[in-house]
Amino acid sequence: MSPKTGTILVTGGCGYVGSHTVLSLLESGYKVIVLDNLSNTSSSAEPAVTPEALKRVQKILSTDEPIPFYAVDITDKPALVRIFESHPDISAVIHCAGLKSVGESGRRPLDYYNVNIAGTVNLLQVMEDFDVRRMVFSSSATVYGDPPKIPIPETSPIVASMSTYGRTKVFLEHIIKDFYRWSATLLRYFNPAGAHPSGIMGEDPQGIPNNLMPYLAQVAVGNLEKLTVFGQDYPTKDGTCIRDYLHVVDCADGHVAALKKIEREEAAGTFECNAYNLGAGTGCSVLDMVHAFSKAVGRDLPYVISARRLGDVPNLTADPTLANKELNWKATKTLDEMCADLWRWQRNNPSGYRTQN
Ligand code: UD1
């Protein structure tokens, strides 16, 4: 049976990874519809208003053609049903919607279980009811906890991670695997960073950013005074934590590659549920990133060293070999490109999507 190529529903499609994924899908010729509750964006939740992130996607594509959008929360099952009823051509779901702050998950665990777990179970039930049996899921390298081996292969043990947020990703991987009479791909993101090279699309966190690169970008535009480096006593080359930073455009392209693999498998009559690391395979310390981004900005960015942050592990560097081979995907962009693109975005949009362009 040849694969049913219809419309791709992207949940969380106005978020950082989601919006870049929507762009990659449209550039690859897919039809896309977007669902997002806009909880982590500066956009108005008015159903009639196109969210700013999607307007920027249209601008990059030089098109006025609207991207069908629903301001819907995945915990609202009747609303999910209505979307699937209105779009009988949905053939696959790229599921990026979810809460993702480690610190917040410790303070509001039930919200994390409700949105991430109950919301995803709703979505899976609706997909089953409408016979949509393909999913690409946003998982995270956090599922590896503090891994025994670096670089980390997908066979590394999945652990009941140190945070509630991380546990939701571990549980969801199990839930999606258990439900597998279908094709699913679990993408374990390492650290997506940077912005679209156009300088008009990027990460737009609300409030003070939790993550390193958006925080540094806010320091560079003068919205924040200095970076606090969390710990310099880790067993690494300079004492700061090592992470595998992945350009967000490469990360987005990984979703298209995952979808194409599902289509190839279905054409061959096989149905699988596999996990892949989306990482560059290169470890960079916090200070490496401070220096690389300072170079892009053209001046030294101020930082101080403080105590470790609860839950951080010394090193998360991907072994991306399996994704390179089976998804035909590879991170192509350099660290310098990532930093230059992030700086272009932040300089042009000091207030994120609230900046008028
Ligand atoms: C974090 C989450 C991870 C989640 C990902 C995406 C934790 C422990 N992990 O990844 O589960 O999937 O975000 O939301 O929160 N750093 C500083 N100063 C800062 C911010 C970060 O020194 O102000 C350091 C951190 O200690 C870490 C590195 O920078 O060593 C990267 O941090 P971050 O960008 O928050 O990503 P992760 O912690 O890897």
mmCIF file of C-alpha atoms and ligand atoms in Angstrom:
data_model
loop_
_atom_site.group_PDB
_atom_site.id
_atom_site.type_symbol
_atom_site.label_atom_id
_atom_site.label_comp_id
_atom_site.label_asym_id
_atom_site.label_seq_id
_atom_site.Cartn_x
_atom_site.Cartn_y
_atom_site.Cartn_z
ATOM 1 C CA MET A 1 0.000 0.000 0.000
ATOM 2 C CA SER A 2 1.459 3.354 -0.902
ATOM 3 C CA PRO A 3 1.660 5.773 2.010
ATOM 4 C CA LYS A 4 -1.201 8.191 2.471
ATOM 5 C CA THR A 5 0.407 11.589 2.030
ATOM 6 C CA GLY A 6 -1.976 14.141 3.368
ATOM 7 C CA THR A 7 -1.730 17.027 5.750
ATOM 8 C CA ILE A 8 0.684 17.123 8.665
ATOM 9 C CA LEU A 9 -0.675 18.389 11.975
ATOM 10 C CA VAL A 10 2.036 20.120 14.017
ATOM 11 C CA THR A 11 1.153 20.516 17.693
ATOM 12 C CA GLY A 12 3.059 23.301 19.420
ATOM 13 C CA GLY A 13 3.664 24.689 15.939
ATOM 14 C CA CYS A 14 4.075 28.282 17.159
ATOM 15 C CA GLY A 15 6.881 27.372 19.554
ATOM 16 C CA TYR A 16 10.601 27.547 18.915
ATOM 17 C CA VAL A 17 11.218 24.092 17.419
ATOM 18 C CA GLY A 18 7.612 23.763 16.206
ATOM 19 C CA SER A 19 7.623 26.933 14.083
ATOM 20 C CA HIS A 20 10.944 26.074 12.445
ATOM 21 C CA THR A 21 9.546 22.601 11.761
ATOM 22 C CA VAL A 22 6.433 24.107 10.124
ATOM 23 C CA LEU A 23 8.742 26.104 7.850
ATOM 24 C CA SER A 24 10.862 23.044 6.953
ATOM 25 C CA LEU A 25 7.728 21.026 6.176
ATOM 26 C CA LEU A 26 6.296 23.745 3.915
ATOM 27 C CA GLU A 27 9.667 24.150 2.191
ATOM 28 C CA SER A 28 9.646 20.379 1.588
ATOM 29 C CA GLY A 29 6.210 20.561 -0.060
ATOM 30 C CA TYR A 30 4.031 19.242 2.779
ATOM 31 C CA LYS A 31 0.623 20.658 3.631
ATOM 32 C CA VAL A 32 0.562 21.734 7.259
ATOM 33 C CA ILE A 33 -1.945 22.692 9.916
ATOM 34 C CA VAL A 34 -0.913 24.043 13.286
ATOM 35 C CA LEU A 35 -2.323 23.639 16.769
ATOM 36 C CA ASP A 36 -0.940 25.660 19.675
ATOM 37 C CA ASN A 37 -2.410 27.008 22.919
ATOM 38 C CA LEU A 38 0.003 29.996 22.693
ATOM 39 C CA SER A 39 0.843 29.621 26.378
ATOM 40 C CA ASN A 40 4.548 30.220 25.836
ATOM 41 C CA THR A 41 4.365 32.853 23.121
ATOM 42 C CA SER A 42 3.744 36.568 22.986
ATOM 43 C CA SER A 43 0.917 36.093 20.481
ATOM 44 C CA SER A 44 -2.696 36.844 21.213
ATOM 45 C CA ALA A 45 -4.857 33.741 21.693
ATOM 46 C CA GLU A 46 -7.607 35.315 19.560
ATOM 47 C CA PRO A 47 -8.664 32.560 17.163
ATOM 48 C CA ALA A 48 -8.996 35.013 14.276
ATOM 49 C CA VAL A 49 -5.456 36.411 14.622
ATOM 50 C CA THR A 50 -2.563 34.614 12.937
ATOM 51 C CA PRO A 51 0.170 34.081 15.534
ATOM 52 C CA GLU A 52 3.277 36.145 14.870
ATOM 53 C CA ALA A 53 5.518 33.066 14.508
ATOM 54 C CA LEU A 54 3.348 31.840 11.620
ATOM 55 C CA LYS A 55 3.303 35.308 10.043
ATOM 56 C CA ARG A 56 7.095 35.140 10.023
ATOM 57 C CA VAL A 57 6.974 31.708 8.366
ATOM 58 C CA GLN A 58 4.751 33.222 5.642
ATOM 59 C CA LYS A 59 7.171 36.127 5.281
ATOM 60 C CA ILE A 60 10.164 33.816 4.800
ATOM 61 C CA LEU A 61 8.206 31.863 2.182
ATOM 62 C CA SER A 62 7.023 35.151 0.556
ATOM 63 C CA THR A 63 3.424 33.979 0.637
ATOM 64 C CA ASP A 64 0.131 35.371 1.879
ATOM 65 C CA GLU A 65 -1.402 31.921 1.907
ATOM 66 C CA PRO A 66 -2.558 31.359 5.472
ATOM 67 C CA ILE A 67 -1.307 28.379 7.467
ATOM 68 C CA PRO A 68 -4.427 26.824 9.023
ATOM 69 C CA PHE A 69 -4.135 27.471 12.744
ATOM 70 C CA TYR A 70 -6.110 26.382 15.806
ATOM 71 C CA ALA A 71 -5.669 28.016 19.227
ATOM 72 C CA VAL A 72 -6.321 24.766 21.044
ATOM 73 C CA ASP A 73 -4.875 23.041 24.083
ATOM 74 C CA ILE A 74 -4.144 19.310 23.772
ATOM 75 C CA THR A 75 -5.955 18.723 27.076
ATOM 76 C CA ASP A 76 -9.181 19.816 25.316
ATOM 77 C CA LYS A 77 -10.211 16.551 23.680
ATOM 78 C CA PRO A 78 -13.483 17.765 22.084
ATOM 79 C CA ALA A 79 -11.494 20.554 20.383
ATOM 80 C CA LEU A 80 -8.968 17.991 19.096
ATOM 81 C CA VAL A 81 -11.838 15.909 17.724
ATOM 82 C CA ARG A 82 -13.214 18.963 15.899
ATOM 83 C CA ILE A 83 -9.832 19.580 14.235
ATOM 84 C CA PHE A 84 -9.619 15.990 12.995
ATOM 85 C CA GLU A 85 -13.247 16.163 11.808
ATOM 86 C CA SER A 86 -12.502 19.351 9.863
ATOM 87 C CA HIS A 87 -9.347 17.870 8.320
ATOM 88 C CA PRO A 88 -9.991 14.259 7.281
ATOM 89 C CA ASP A 89 -6.769 14.457 5.252
ATOM 90 C CA ILE A 90 -4.488 14.567 8.329
ATOM 91 C CA SER A 91 -2.010 11.742 7.726
ATOM 92 C CA ALA A 92 0.568 12.314 10.475
ATOM 93 C CA VAL A 93 1.156 14.324 13.613
ATOM 94 C CA ILE A 94 4.383 16.011 14.622
ATOM 95 C CA HIS A 95 3.876 16.388 18.341
ATOM 96 C CA CYS A 96 5.888 19.282 19.800
ATOM 97 C CA ALA A 97 3.289 20.656 22.231
ATOM 98 C CA GLY A 98 4.157 20.387 25.896
ATOM 99 C CA LEU A 99 5.517 22.123 28.944
ATOM 100 C CA LYS A 100 9.312 22.132 29.077
ATOM 101 C CA SER A 101 10.760 23.961 32.045
ATOM 102 C CA VAL A 102 12.650 21.745 34.477
ATOM 103 C CA GLY A 103 12.394 24.192 37.402
ATOM 104 C CA GLU A 104 8.704 24.892 36.872
ATOM 105 C CA SER A 105 7.961 21.169 36.641
ATOM 106 C CA GLY A 106 9.196 20.762 40.224
ATOM 107 C CA ARG A 107 6.817 23.472 41.393
ATOM 108 C CA ARG A 108 3.790 22.433 39.306
ATOM 109 C CA PRO A 109 4.163 18.673 38.755
ATOM 110 C CA LEU A 110 0.466 18.013 38.204
ATOM 111 C CA ASP A 111 0.318 20.613 35.431
ATOM 112 C CA TYR A 112 3.197 18.797 33.740
ATOM 113 C CA TYR A 113 1.485 15.421 34.071
ATOM 114 C CA ASN A 114 -1.796 16.913 32.897
ATOM 115 C CA VAL A 115 -0.498 18.714 29.810
ATOM 116 C CA ASN A 116 2.326 16.401 28.770
ATOM 117 C CA ILE A 117 0.852 13.022 29.704
ATOM 118 C CA ALA A 118 -2.946 13.463 29.718
ATOM 119 C CA GLY A 119 -2.763 15.828 26.718
ATOM 120 C CA THR A 120 -0.708 13.351 24.704
ATOM 121 C CA VAL A 121 -2.993 10.452 25.660
ATOM 122 C CA ASN A 122 -5.946 12.547 24.402
ATOM 123 C CA LEU A 123 -4.126 13.186 21.167
ATOM 124 C CA LEU A 124 -3.275 9.488 20.703
ATOM 125 C CA GLN A 125 -6.892 8.503 21.369
ATOM 126 C CA VAL A 126 -8.166 10.979 18.809
ATOM 127 C CA MET A 127 -5.526 9.853 16.311
ATOM 128 C CA GLU A 128 -6.639 6.250 16.831
ATOM 129 C CA ASP A 129 -10.312 7.162 16.408
ATOM 130 C CA PHE A 130 -9.506 8.900 13.125
ATOM 131 C CA ASP A 131 -7.105 6.164 11.990
ATOM 132 C CA VAL A 132 -4.070 8.461 11.893
ATOM 133 C CA ARG A 133 -1.190 6.187 12.765
ATOM 134 C CA ARG A 134 1.964 8.193 12.290
ATOM 135 C CA MET A 135 3.672 10.345 14.857
ATOM 136 C CA VAL A 136 6.976 12.148 15.218
ATOM 137 C CA PHE A 137 7.451 12.994 18.883
ATOM 138 C CA SER A 138 9.614 15.672 20.536
ATOM 139 C CA SER A 139 11.557 13.819 23.184
ATOM 140 C CA SER A 140 14.713 15.016 24.901
ATOM 141 C CA ALA A 141 18.245 13.939 25.790
ATOM 142 C CA THR A 142 17.093 14.413 29.375
ATOM 143 C CA VAL A 143 15.747 10.819 29.187
ATOM 144 C CA TYR A 144 19.370 9.612 29.473
ATOM 145 C CA GLY A 145 19.803 11.133 32.954
ATOM 146 C CA ASP A 146 23.533 11.075 33.750
ATOM 147 C CA PRO A 147 24.615 8.619 31.054
ATOM 148 C CA PRO A 148 27.376 6.034 31.600
ATOM 149 C CA LYS A 149 28.972 6.619 28.200
ATOM 150 C CA ILE A 150 29.750 9.701 26.083
ATOM 151 C CA PRO A 151 28.893 10.151 23.237
ATOM 152 C CA ILE A 152 25.489 8.717 24.064
ATOM 153 C CA PRO A 153 24.028 6.025 21.808
ATOM 154 C CA GLU A 154 20.267 5.426 21.701
ATOM 155 C CA THR A 155 20.875 2.122 23.518
ATOM 156 C CA SER A 156 21.958 4.029 26.637
ATOM 157 C CA PRO A 157 19.540 3.295 29.514
ATOM 158 C CA ILE A 158 16.466 5.509 29.783
ATOM 159 C CA VAL A 159 16.135 6.581 33.381
ATOM 160 C CA ALA A 160 13.429 8.003 35.634
ATOM 161 C CA SER A 161 15.065 11.349 35.124
ATOM 162 C CA MET A 162 15.906 13.829 37.828
ATOM 163 C CA SER A 163 13.021 16.179 37.048
ATOM 164 C CA THR A 164 9.263 15.860 36.669
ATOM 165 C CA TYR A 165 9.592 17.338 33.191
ATOM 166 C CA GLY A 166 12.172 14.676 32.287
ATOM 167 C CA ARG A 167 9.976 11.924 33.706
ATOM 168 C CA THR A 168 7.081 13.049 31.505
ATOM 169 C CA LYS A 169 9.328 12.543 28.453
ATOM 170 C CA VAL A 170 10.370 9.072 29.678
ATOM 171 C CA PHE A 171 6.738 8.071 30.354
ATOM 172 C CA LEU A 172 5.640 9.439 26.987
ATOM 173 C CA GLU A 173 8.279 7.436 25.149
ATOM 174 C CA HIS A 174 6.901 4.305 26.859
ATOM 175 C CA ILE A 175 3.277 5.266 26.156
ATOM 176 C CA ILE A 176 3.963 5.907 22.476
ATOM 177 C CA LYS A 177 5.897 2.629 22.193
ATOM 178 C CA ASP A 178 3.124 0.688 23.979
ATOM 179 C CA PHE A 179 0.587 2.104 21.592
ATOM 180 C CA TYR A 180 2.577 0.976 18.648
ATOM 181 C CA ARG A 181 0.412 -0.713 16.102
ATOM 182 C CA TRP A 182 1.666 2.116 13.964
ATOM 183 C CA SER A 183 4.675 4.180 12.909
ATOM 184 C CA ALA A 184 6.258 6.505 15.390
ATOM 185 C CA THR A 185 9.610 8.195 15.709
ATOM 186 C CA LEU A 186 10.909 9.536 18.999
ATOM 187 C CA LEU A 187 13.349 12.384 18.441
ATOM 188 C CA ARG A 188 15.643 12.953 21.408
ATOM 189 C CA TYR A 189 16.714 16.552 21.014
ATOM 190 C CA PHE A 190 20.006 17.580 22.524
ATOM 191 C CA ASN A 191 20.228 21.397 22.812
ATOM 192 C CA PRO A 192 18.472 23.231 19.962
ATOM 193 C CA ALA A 193 19.907 26.741 19.633
ATOM 194 C CA GLY A 194 20.285 29.578 17.136
ATOM 195 C CA ALA A 195 17.595 31.014 14.897
ATOM 196 C CA HIS A 196 16.515 31.080 11.276
ATOM 197 C CA PRO A 197 19.234 32.754 9.147
ATOM 198 C CA SER A 198 16.683 35.332 7.898
ATOM 199 C CA GLY A 199 16.844 36.958 11.345
ATOM 200 C CA ILE A 200 13.058 37.123 11.599
ATOM 201 C CA MET A 201 12.322 33.820 13.334
ATOM 202 C CA GLY A 202 13.778 32.553 16.566
ATOM 203 C CA GLU A 203 13.205 31.652 20.176
ATOM 204 C CA ASP A 204 10.874 33.970 22.073
ATOM 205 C CA PRO A 205 10.795 32.809 25.688
ATOM 206 C CA GLN A 206 8.406 34.570 28.029
ATOM 207 C CA GLY A 207 10.013 36.144 31.093
ATOM 208 C CA ILE A 208 13.608 35.423 32.071
ATOM 209 C CA PRO A 209 14.955 32.572 29.939
ATOM 210 C CA ASN A 210 15.907 29.315 31.681
ATOM 211 C CA ASN A 211 18.205 28.108 28.942
ATOM 212 C CA LEU A 212 21.746 29.194 28.229
ATOM 213 C CA MET A 213 21.614 30.580 24.695
ATOM 214 C CA PRO A 214 18.437 32.690 24.970
ATOM 215 C CA TYR A 215 19.770 34.003 28.277
ATOM 216 C CA LEU A 216 23.092 34.996 26.665
ATOM 217 C CA ALA A 217 21.202 36.647 23.805
ATOM 218 C CA GLN A 218 19.267 38.759 26.319
ATOM 219 C CA VAL A 219 22.554 39.798 27.944
ATOM 220 C CA ALA A 220 23.895 40.793 24.522
ATOM 221 C CA VAL A 221 20.943 43.134 23.802
ATOM 222 C CA GLY A 222 21.159 44.632 27.284
ATOM 223 C CA ASN A 223 17.889 43.232 28.645
ATOM 224 C CA LEU A 224 19.828 41.258 31.268
ATOM 225 C CA GLU A 225 23.005 42.365 33.005
ATOM 226 C CA LYS A 226 25.190 39.251 32.989
ATOM 227 C CA LEU A 227 25.116 35.493 32.656
ATOM 228 C CA THR A 228 25.391 33.317 35.742
ATOM 229 C CA VAL A 229 27.370 30.184 34.923
ATOM 230 C CA PHE A 230 25.996 27.342 36.996
ATOM 231 C CA GLY A 231 29.048 25.566 38.417
ATOM 232 C CA GLN A 232 32.701 25.339 37.431
ATOM 233 C CA ASP A 233 33.556 22.210 39.396
ATOM 234 C CA TYR A 234 32.336 19.553 36.961
ATOM 235 C CA PRO A 235 34.780 16.888 35.707
ATOM 236 C CA THR A 236 35.131 18.572 32.304
ATOM 237 C CA LYS A 237 37.945 20.428 30.502
ATOM 238 C CA ASP A 238 37.086 23.841 32.018
ATOM 239 C CA GLY A 239 34.836 22.706 34.866
ATOM 240 C CA THR A 240 31.564 23.796 33.204
ATOM 241 C CA CYS A 241 28.914 21.434 31.812
ATOM 242 C CA ILE A 242 29.192 20.051 28.297
ATOM 243 C CA ARG A 243 26.184 20.002 25.978
ATOM 244 C CA ASP A 244 25.608 19.209 22.316
ATOM 245 C CA TYR A 245 24.196 22.380 20.725
ATOM 246 C CA LEU A 246 22.214 21.797 17.564
ATOM 247 C CA HIS A 247 21.131 24.520 15.126
ATOM 248 C CA VAL A 248 17.344 24.822 15.311
ATOM 249 C CA VAL A 249 17.069 24.615 11.500
ATOM 250 C CA ASP A 250 18.943 21.285 11.567
ATOM 251 C CA CYS A 251 16.631 20.170 14.373
ATOM 252 C CA ALA A 252 13.575 21.150 12.307
ATOM 253 C CA ASP A 253 14.942 19.304 9.272
ATOM 254 C CA GLY A 254 15.274 16.223 11.494
ATOM 255 C CA HIS A 255 11.462 16.126 11.767
ATOM 256 C CA VAL A 256 11.044 16.138 7.987
ATOM 257 C CA ALA A 257 13.658 13.371 7.762
ATOM 258 C CA ALA A 258 11.750 11.353 10.378
ATOM 259 C CA LEU A 259 8.515 11.766 8.456
ATOM 260 C CA LYS A 260 10.157 10.651 5.225
ATOM 261 C CA LYS A 261 11.508 7.561 6.964
ATOM 262 C CA ILE A 262 8.011 6.671 8.189
ATOM 263 C CA GLU A 263 6.719 7.079 4.625
ATOM 264 C CA ARG A 264 9.526 4.857 3.246
ATOM 265 C CA GLU A 265 8.819 2.171 5.829
ATOM 266 C CA GLU A 266 5.111 2.197 5.201
ATOM 267 C CA ALA A 267 5.706 1.913 1.464
ATOM 268 C CA ALA A 268 7.757 -1.195 2.290
ATOM 269 C CA GLY A 269 5.003 -2.499 4.602
ATOM 270 C CA THR A 270 6.982 -2.141 7.839
ATOM 271 C CA PHE A 271 5.860 -0.278 10.940
ATOM 272 C CA GLU A 272 8.389 0.680 13.532
ATOM 273 C CA CYS A 273 8.796 2.798 16.631
ATOM 274 C CA ASN A 274 12.396 3.952 16.963
ATOM 275 C CA ALA A 275 14.222 6.637 18.902
ATOM 276 C CA TYR A 276 16.914 8.838 17.382
ATOM 277 C CA ASN A 277 19.335 11.330 18.818
ATOM 278 C CA LEU A 278 19.128 14.740 17.188
ATOM 279 C CA GLY A 279 22.497 16.205 18.018
ATOM 280 C CA ALA A 280 25.600 17.434 16.240
ATOM 281 C CA GLY A 281 27.832 14.945 18.055
ATOM 282 C CA THR A 282 30.077 17.724 19.370
ATOM 283 C CA GLY A 283 30.327 18.650 23.020
ATOM 284 C CA CYS A 284 30.731 22.326 23.995
ATOM 285 C CA SER A 285 31.164 23.677 27.508
ATOM 286 C CA VAL A 286 29.208 26.631 28.868
ATOM 287 C CA LEU A 287 32.352 28.771 28.551
ATOM 288 C CA ASP A 288 32.876 27.578 24.938
ATOM 289 C CA MET A 289 29.383 28.893 24.207
ATOM 290 C CA VAL A 290 29.989 32.191 26.000
ATOM 291 C CA HIS A 291 33.132 32.698 23.906
ATOM 292 C CA ALA A 292 31.525 31.610 20.621
ATOM 293 C CA PHE A 293 28.553 33.898 21.128
ATOM 294 C CA SER A 294 30.769 36.802 22.302
ATOM 295 C CA LYS A 295 32.697 36.401 19.032
ATOM 296 C CA ALA A 296 29.459 36.666 17.026
ATOM 297 C CA VAL A 297 28.387 39.754 18.985
ATOM 298 C CA GLY A 298 31.832 41.338 18.691
ATOM 299 C CA ARG A 299 32.460 41.958 22.382
ATOM 300 C CA ASP A 300 33.007 39.992 25.569
ATOM 301 C CA LEU A 301 29.751 39.231 27.336
ATOM 302 C CA PRO A 302 29.824 39.515 31.128
ATOM 303 C CA TYR A 303 29.403 36.441 33.301
ATOM 304 C CA VAL A 304 29.918 35.287 36.863
ATOM 305 C CA ILE A 305 30.400 31.780 38.180
ATOM 306 C CA SER A 306 27.942 30.509 40.779
ATOM 307 C CA ALA A 307 26.935 27.203 42.356
ATOM 308 C CA ARG A 308 25.656 24.246 40.359
ATOM 309 C CA ARG A 309 22.011 24.193 39.242
ATOM 310 C CA LEU A 310 20.011 21.327 40.693
ATOM 311 C CA GLY A 311 19.570 18.505 38.193
ATOM 312 C CA ASP A 312 22.360 19.432 35.749
ATOM 313 C CA VAL A 313 24.586 16.567 34.618
ATOM 314 C CA PRO A 314 28.215 17.058 33.506
ATOM 315 C CA ASN A 315 27.977 15.932 29.909
ATOM 316 C CA LEU A 316 25.226 15.261 27.356
ATOM 317 C CA THR A 317 26.813 14.735 23.951
ATOM 318 C CA ALA A 318 24.997 12.747 21.282
ATOM 319 C CA ASP A 319 26.195 9.897 19.185
ATOM 320 C CA PRO A 320 24.119 10.863 16.120
ATOM 321 C CA THR A 321 25.313 7.925 13.972
ATOM 322 C CA LEU A 322 21.947 6.155 13.921
ATOM 323 C CA ALA A 323 20.063 9.287 12.824
ATOM 324 C CA ASN A 324 22.756 9.969 10.206
ATOM 325 C CA LYS A 325 22.288 6.477 8.816
ATOM 326 C CA GLU A 326 18.598 5.680 9.194
ATOM 327 C CA LEU A 327 17.055 9.136 8.847
ATOM 328 C CA ASN A 328 19.565 10.313 6.220
ATOM 329 C CA TRP A 329 19.933 13.336 8.441
ATOM 330 C CA LYS A 330 22.982 15.159 9.705
ATOM 331 C CA ALA A 331 23.525 18.443 11.519
ATOM 332 C CA THR A 332 25.046 20.666 8.843
ATOM 333 C CA LYS A 333 25.405 24.061 10.464
ATOM 334 C CA THR A 334 28.448 25.191 12.424
ATOM 335 C CA LEU A 335 28.641 26.680 15.888
ATOM 336 C CA ASP A 336 29.625 30.038 14.352
ATOM 337 C CA GLU A 337 26.523 29.991 12.112
ATOM 338 C CA MET A 338 24.364 29.135 15.116
ATOM 339 C CA CYS A 339 25.750 32.076 17.094
ATOM 340 C CA ALA A 340 25.602 34.515 14.142
ATOM 341 C CA ASP A 341 21.992 33.518 13.416
ATOM 342 C CA LEU A 342 20.977 33.834 17.064
ATOM 343 C CA TRP A 343 22.568 37.277 17.260
ATOM 344 C CA ARG A 344 20.886 38.453 14.033
ATOM 345 C CA TRP A 345 17.498 37.365 15.401
ATOM 346 C CA GLN A 346 17.980 38.915 18.841
ATOM 347 C CA ARG A 347 19.504 42.149 17.506
ATOM 348 C CA ASN A 348 16.617 42.596 15.026
ATOM 349 C CA ASN A 349 14.011 41.512 17.581
ATOM 350 C CA PRO A 350 15.149 42.650 21.037
ATOM 351 C CA SER A 351 11.611 42.014 22.300
ATOM 352 C CA GLY A 352 11.115 38.814 20.336
ATOM 353 C CA TYR A 353 7.872 38.642 18.372
ATOM 354 C CA ARG A 354 6.594 41.760 20.111
ATOM 355 C CA THR A 355 9.164 43.694 18.027
ATOM 356 C CA GLN A 356 7.490 45.251 14.975
ATOM 357 C CA ASN A 357 9.228 44.273 11.730
HETATM 358 C C1 UD1 B 1 17.430 22.003 29.752
HETATM 359 C C2 UD1 B 1 16.775 20.957 30.581
HETATM 360 C C3 UD1 B 1 16.385 19.835 29.653
HETATM 361 C C4 UD1 B 1 15.423 20.367 28.605
HETATM 362 C C5 UD1 B 1 16.068 21.533 27.872
HETATM 363 C C6 UD1 B 1 15.046 22.226 26.960
HETATM 364 C C7 UD1 B 1 17.753 21.148 32.820
HETATM 365 C C8 UD1 B 1 18.551 20.469 33.857
HETATM 366 N N1 UD1 B 1 17.656 20.510 31.646
HETATM 367 O O1 UD1 B 1 18.580 21.428 29.147
HETATM 368 O O2 UD1 B 1 15.784 18.801 30.400
HETATM 369 O O3 UD1 B 1 15.098 19.357 27.690
HETATM 370 O O4 UD1 B 1 16.547 22.499 28.785
HETATM 371 O O5 UD1 B 1 14.189 23.045 27.661
HETATM 372 O O6 UD1 B 1 17.224 22.224 33.030
HETATM 373 N N2 UD1 B 1 23.501 27.362 32.117
HETATM 374 C C9 UD1 B 1 24.162 28.349 32.815
HETATM 375 N N3 UD1 B 1 23.511 29.516 33.072
HETATM 376 C C10 UD1 B 1 22.243 29.748 32.656
HETATM 377 C C11 UD1 B 1 21.560 28.740 31.916
HETATM 378 C C12 UD1 B 1 22.222 27.551 31.673
HETATM 379 O O7 UD1 B 1 25.314 28.160 33.219
HETATM 380 O O8 UD1 B 1 21.689 30.827 32.917
HETATM 381 C C13 UD1 B 1 24.200 26.102 31.836
HETATM 382 C C14 UD1 B 1 23.520 24.899 32.460
HETATM 383 O O9 UD1 B 1 23.996 24.672 33.741
HETATM 384 C C15 UD1 B 1 23.901 23.803 31.478
HETATM 385 C C16 UD1 B 1 24.066 24.522 30.130
HETATM 386 O O10 UD1 B 1 24.190 25.909 30.446
HETATM 387 O O11 UD1 B 1 25.136 23.269 31.827
HETATM 388 C C17 UD1 B 1 22.878 24.332 29.225
HETATM 389 O O12 UD1 B 1 21.711 24.673 29.969
HETATM 390 P P1 UD1 B 1 20.268 24.805 29.285
HETATM 391 O O13 UD1 B 1 20.368 25.694 28.120
HETATM 392 O O14 UD1 B 1 19.304 25.169 30.361
HETATM 393 O O15 UD1 B 1 19.999 23.375 28.729
HETATM 394 P P2 UD1 B 1 20.003 21.955 29.494
HETATM 395 O O16 UD1 B 1 20.128 22.104 30.944
HETATM 396 O O17 UD1 B 1 21.008 21.100 28.816
#
